[in-house]
mmCIF file of C-alpha atoms in Angstrom:
data_model
loop_
_atom_site.group_PDB
_atom_site.id
_atom_site.type_symbol
_atom_site.label_atom_id
_atom_site.label_comp_id
_atom_site.label_asym_id
_atom_site.label_seq_id
_atom_site.Cartn_x
_atom_site.Cartn_y
_atom_site.Cartn_z
ATOM 1 C CA GLY A 1 5.197 29.496 10.328
ATOM 2 C CA SER A 2 8.564 29.215 8.694
ATOM 3 C CA VAL A 3 10.958 26.500 7.657
ATOM 4 C CA GLY A 4 14.598 27.230 7.002
ATOM 5 C CA GLY A 5 13.949 30.971 7.234
ATOM 6 C CA LYS A 6 11.235 30.894 4.547
ATOM 7 C CA THR A 7 7.728 31.921 5.476
ATOM 8 C CA LEU A 8 5.265 29.220 4.523
ATOM 9 C CA LEU A 9 1.954 31.037 4.824
ATOM 10 C CA ASN A 10 1.254 34.579 5.864
ATOM 11 C CA ASN A 11 -1.574 36.936 4.871
ATOM 12 C CA GLU A 12 0.423 38.565 2.073
ATOM 13 C CA ASN A 13 1.625 35.468 0.244
ATOM 14 C CA PHE A 14 -1.657 33.668 0.943
ATOM 15 C CA THR A 15 -3.634 36.470 -0.713
ATOM 16 C CA ALA A 16 -1.285 36.403 -3.719
ATOM 17 C CA TYR A 17 -1.703 32.605 -3.956
ATOM 18 C CA ARG A 18 -5.507 32.839 -3.702
ATOM 19 C CA ASN A 19 -5.646 35.593 -6.329
ATOM 20 C CA ARG A 20 -3.454 33.581 -8.673
ATOM 21 C CA LEU A 21 -5.737 30.547 -8.329
ATOM 22 C CA THR A 22 -8.995 32.458 -8.713
ATOM 23 C CA SER A 23 -7.774 34.577 -11.640
ATOM 24 C CA ASN A 24 -7.768 31.504 -13.866
ATOM 25 C CA GLN A 25 -10.807 31.997 -16.123
ATOM 26 C CA THR A 26 -11.411 28.245 -16.439
ATOM 27 C CA CYS A 27 -11.897 27.896 -12.704
ATOM 28 C CA SER A 28 -14.797 29.235 -10.693
ATOM 29 C CA PRO A 29 -13.750 31.412 -7.740
ATOM 30 C CA GLY A 30 -16.608 29.828 -5.794
ATOM 31 C CA ILE A 31 -14.677 26.651 -5.129
ATOM 32 C CA PHE A 32 -12.035 28.709 -3.336
ATOM 33 C CA MET A 33 -14.472 30.346 -0.903
ATOM 34 C CA PHE A 34 -12.957 28.391 1.956
ATOM 35 C CA MET A 35 -9.699 30.204 1.240
ATOM 36 C CA ARG A 36 -10.818 33.592 2.573
ATOM 37 C CA SER A 37 -7.985 33.560 5.075
ATOM 38 C CA PRO A 38 -4.907 31.460 5.856
ATOM 39 C CA ARG A 39 -6.511 30.402 9.123
ATOM 40 C CA MET A 40 -9.638 29.105 7.385
ATOM 41 C CA PHE A 41 -7.508 27.359 4.750
ATOM 42 C CA ARG A 42 -5.428 25.594 7.425
ATOM 43 C CA SER A 43 -8.605 24.657 9.299
ATOM 44 C CA VAL A 44 -10.177 23.053 6.240
ATOM 45 C CA ILE A 45 -6.974 21.168 5.424
ATOM 46 C CA GLY A 46 -6.737 20.041 9.056
ATOM 47 C CA VAL A 47 -10.312 18.758 9.060
ATOM 48 C CA LEU A 48 -9.700 16.850 5.821
ATOM 49 C CA MET A 49 -6.567 15.238 7.266
ATOM 50 C CA VAL A 50 -8.348 14.240 10.468
ATOM 51 C CA MET A 51 -11.210 12.746 8.456
ATOM 52 C CA GLY A 52 -8.691 10.767 6.438
ATOM 53 C CA LEU A 53 -7.085 9.461 9.600
ATOM 54 C CA LEU A 54 -10.373 8.668 11.332
ATOM 55 C CA PHE A 55 -12.206 7.064 8.466
ATOM 56 C CA GLY A 56 -9.218 5.882 6.500
ATOM 57 C CA CYS A 57 -9.348 4.500 3.040
ATOM 58 C CA ALA A 58 -9.512 0.845 3.903
ATOM 59 C CA GLY A 59 -12.110 -0.426 1.468
ATOM 60 C CA LYS A 60 -13.645 -3.850 1.909
ATOM 61 C CA PRO A 61 -11.493 -6.962 2.193
ATOM 62 C CA PRO A 62 -11.457 -8.955 -1.035
ATOM 63 C CA GLU A 63 -14.314 -11.428 -1.280
ATOM 64 C CA LYS A 64 -12.139 -13.859 -3.160
ATOM 65 C CA ARG A 65 -8.607 -14.602 -2.064
ATOM 66 C CA GLY A 66 -6.423 -17.571 -1.280
ATOM 67 C CA VAL A 67 -5.105 -20.461 -3.301
ATOM 68 C CA GLU A 68 -6.811 -22.017 -6.325
ATOM 69 C CA ALA A 69 -5.318 -24.838 -8.346
ATOM 70 C CA GLY A 70 -2.031 -24.540 -6.439
ATOM 71 C CA ASN A 71 -1.500 -20.820 -7.034
ATOM 72 C CA LEU A 72 -2.657 -17.442 -5.760
ATOM 73 C CA LEU A 73 -5.401 -15.681 -7.678
ATOM 74 C CA ALA A 74 -4.535 -13.503 -10.644
ATOM 75 C CA CYS A 75 -4.549 -9.720 -10.292
ATOM 76 C CA PRO A 76 -7.541 -7.635 -11.336
ATOM 77 C CA ASP A 77 -7.196 -5.685 -14.582
ATOM 78 C CA ARG A 78 -5.526 -2.685 -12.875
ATOM 79 C CA PRO A 79 -1.855 -1.756 -12.385
ATOM 80 C CA ASN A 80 -2.191 -1.634 -8.571
ATOM 81 C CA CYS A 81 -1.340 -5.308 -8.079
ATOM 82 C CA VAL A 82 1.675 -7.574 -8.546
ATOM 83 C CA SER A 83 1.724 -11.349 -8.367
ATOM 84 C CA THR A 84 3.722 -14.461 -9.145
ATOM 85 C CA ALA A 85 0.583 -15.703 -10.959
ATOM 86 C CA GLU A 86 0.812 -12.989 -13.650
ATOM 87 C CA GLU A 87 3.478 -14.356 -15.985
ATOM 88 C CA PRO A 88 3.989 -12.851 -18.540
ATOM 89 C CA SER A 89 2.813 -9.323 -17.798
ATOM 90 C CA ALA A 90 3.910 -6.027 -16.263
ATOM 91 C CA ARG A 91 2.321 -7.173 -12.987
ATOM 92 C CA TYR A 92 4.538 -10.269 -12.745
ATOM 93 C CA VAL A 93 7.014 -10.810 -9.935
ATOM 94 C CA PRO A 94 9.085 -14.015 -9.813
ATOM 95 C CA PRO A 95 8.530 -16.418 -6.916
ATOM 96 C CA LEU A 96 10.859 -16.268 -3.952
ATOM 97 C CA GLU A 97 13.075 -19.320 -3.443
ATOM 98 C CA TYR A 98 14.518 -21.038 -0.385
ATOM 99 C CA THR A 99 16.737 -24.030 0.414
ATOM 100 C CA VAL A 100 15.863 -24.714 4.067
ATOM 101 C CA PRO A 101 12.965 -26.930 5.211
ATOM 102 C CA ARG A 102 9.533 -25.449 4.439
ATOM 103 C CA GLU A 103 8.619 -24.908 8.106
ATOM 104 C CA GLU A 104 11.807 -22.882 8.683
ATOM 105 C CA ALA A 105 11.041 -20.741 5.646
ATOM 106 C CA ILE A 106 7.475 -20.173 6.888
ATOM 107 C CA ALA A 107 8.795 -19.199 10.338
ATOM 108 C CA ALA A 108 11.243 -16.767 8.715
ATOM 109 C CA MET A 109 8.463 -15.200 6.629
ATOM 110 C CA THR A 110 6.302 -14.863 9.737
ATOM 111 C CA GLN A 111 9.066 -12.903 11.453
ATOM 112 C CA ILE A 112 9.690 -10.734 8.395
ATOM 113 C CA VAL A 113 6.027 -9.831 7.876
ATOM 114 C CA SER A 114 5.403 -9.324 11.602
ATOM 115 C CA GLY A 115 8.365 -6.958 11.731
ATOM 116 C CA MET A 116 7.040 -4.725 8.953
ATOM 117 C CA LYS A 117 5.332 -1.502 10.029
ATOM 118 C CA ASN A 118 1.546 -1.237 9.740
ATOM 119 C CA THR A 119 0.938 -4.890 8.930
ATOM 120 C CA ASN A 120 -1.631 -7.213 10.428
ATOM 121 C CA ILE A 121 -1.568 -10.952 9.715
ATOM 122 C CA ARG A 122 -5.277 -11.743 9.321
ATOM 123 C CA GLU A 123 -4.913 -15.399 8.389
ATOM 124 C CA LYS A 124 -2.105 -17.927 8.514
ATOM 125 C CA LYS A 125 -2.669 -21.610 7.822
ATOM 126 C CA ASP A 126 -1.181 -24.436 5.772
ATOM 127 C CA GLY A 127 1.600 -22.257 4.364
ATOM 128 C CA TYR A 128 -0.799 -19.447 3.363
ATOM 129 C CA PHE A 129 -0.721 -15.911 4.783
ATOM 130 C CA TRP A 130 -3.221 -13.097 4.282
ATOM 131 C CA VAL A 131 -1.821 -9.803 5.554
ATOM 132 C CA GLU A 132 -3.339 -6.318 5.622
ATOM 133 C CA CYS A 133 -0.822 -3.538 5.002
ATOM 134 C CA THR A 134 -2.033 -0.043 5.944
ATOM 135 C CA SER A 135 -0.465 3.181 4.682
ATOM 136 C CA MET A 136 0.601 5.608 7.394
ATOM 137 C CA ILE A 137 -1.010 8.823 6.143
ATOM 138 C CA PHE A 138 -4.447 8.090 4.722
ATOM 139 C CA GLY A 139 -4.966 4.527 5.914
ATOM 140 C CA PHE A 140 -5.115 2.891 2.469
ATOM 141 C CA VAL A 141 -5.168 -0.881 2.900
ATOM 142 C CA ASP A 142 -3.423 -3.310 0.583
ATOM 143 C CA ASP A 143 -3.830 -7.073 0.746
ATOM 144 C CA LEU A 144 -0.664 -9.140 0.771
ATOM 145 C CA GLU A 145 -0.952 -12.875 0.198
ATOM 146 C CA ILE A 146 1.909 -15.316 0.553
ATOM 147 C CA TYR A 147 1.805 -19.033 -0.212
ATOM 148 C CA PHE A 148 4.356 -21.812 0.312
ATOM 149 C CA PRO A 149 3.358 -24.741 -1.949
ATOM 150 C CA LYS A 150 4.328 -28.097 -0.412
ATOM 151 C CA GLU A 151 5.749 -29.546 -3.620
ATOM 152 C CA LYS A 152 8.179 -26.703 -4.421
ATOM 153 C CA GLN A 153 10.763 -24.675 -2.533
ATOM 154 C CA GLU A 154 9.194 -21.481 -3.786
ATOM 155 C CA VAL A 155 7.079 -18.748 -2.272
ATOM 156 C CA TYR A 156 4.195 -17.341 -4.279
ATOM 157 C CA ILE A 157 3.272 -13.784 -3.456
ATOM 158 C CA ARG A 158 0.541 -11.310 -4.411
ATOM 159 C CA SER A 159 0.140 -7.724 -3.219
ATOM 160 C CA ALA A 160 -2.847 -5.640 -4.309
ATOM 161 C CA ALA A 161 -4.404 -2.289 -3.421
ATOM 162 C CA ARG A 162 -8.055 -2.473 -2.406
ATOM 163 C CA LEU A 163 -8.962 0.931 -3.788
ATOM 164 C CA GLY A 164 -8.061 3.018 -6.785
ATOM 165 C CA TYR A 165 -6.451 2.299 -10.092
ATOM 166 C CA SER A 166 -2.746 2.973 -9.561
ATOM 167 C CA ASP A 167 -0.621 2.437 -6.470
ATOM 168 C CA ILE A 168 2.451 4.358 -7.660
ATOM 169 C CA GLY A 169 4.497 1.149 -7.395
ATOM 170 C CA VAL A 170 3.867 0.609 -3.672
ATOM 171 C CA ASN A 171 2.948 -3.075 -3.991
ATOM 172 C CA ARG A 172 5.968 -3.910 -6.156
ATOM 173 C CA LYS A 173 8.263 -2.121 -3.682
ATOM 174 C CA ARG A 174 6.698 -4.077 -0.811
ATOM 175 C CA VAL A 175 7.265 -7.410 -2.562
ATOM 176 C CA GLU A 176 10.851 -6.492 -3.444
ATOM 177 C CA LYS A 177 11.519 -5.498 0.182
ATOM 178 C CA ILE A 178 10.145 -8.854 1.348
ATOM 179 C CA ARG A 179 12.315 -10.600 -1.268
ATOM 180 C CA GLU A 180 15.398 -8.749 0.001
ATOM 181 C CA LEU A 181 14.670 -9.584 3.646
ATOM 182 C CA PHE A 182 13.759 -13.210 2.880
ATOM 183 C CA SER A 183 16.846 -13.874 0.740
ATOM 184 C CA GLY A 184 19.109 -12.367 3.409
ATOM 185 C CA TYR A 185 17.413 -14.077 6.338
ATOM 186 C CA ASN A 186 19.745 -15.885 8.760
ATOM 187 C CA TYR A 187 18.108 -19.251 9.433
ATOM 188 C CA LYS A 188 20.437 -20.252 12.292
#
């Protein structure tokens, strides 16, 4: 195939690529056996992608979540989580604020979260939301928790990846997008 007039993978450039990879003395040519031909290479990559889509990378839902002592739980000791309960740390995000009645703010948040792609509200009660957010490509699942304490006009929020160590900033971006949508929400 080609994109913009450039050939992506043909027998000639594939062979050159394979030879370049297998000529590295620190790497065993055996691991590249599946690369005997461009067709086999594409087939293996295709199978891996399908497996990723079928089986996903969901992980198990967190055993412990929710509100304790009026706040969401702290993040685990990994950089793949952000929370309003993490002050002061690199994982801290400030609470969201609102000036309308609590029930209106909760209704607005419900619309915002429901309108986000690949989200599933798993639990919603007493001003607490637990939402699963699934990545489009490999099906990684992050857990988003949102809490509206009754005594404050603030929204506590926590977003954490279920798997892995780093999330490349995905959870922070998600929280900042929610903050942007929530602060600009038209309550009329």
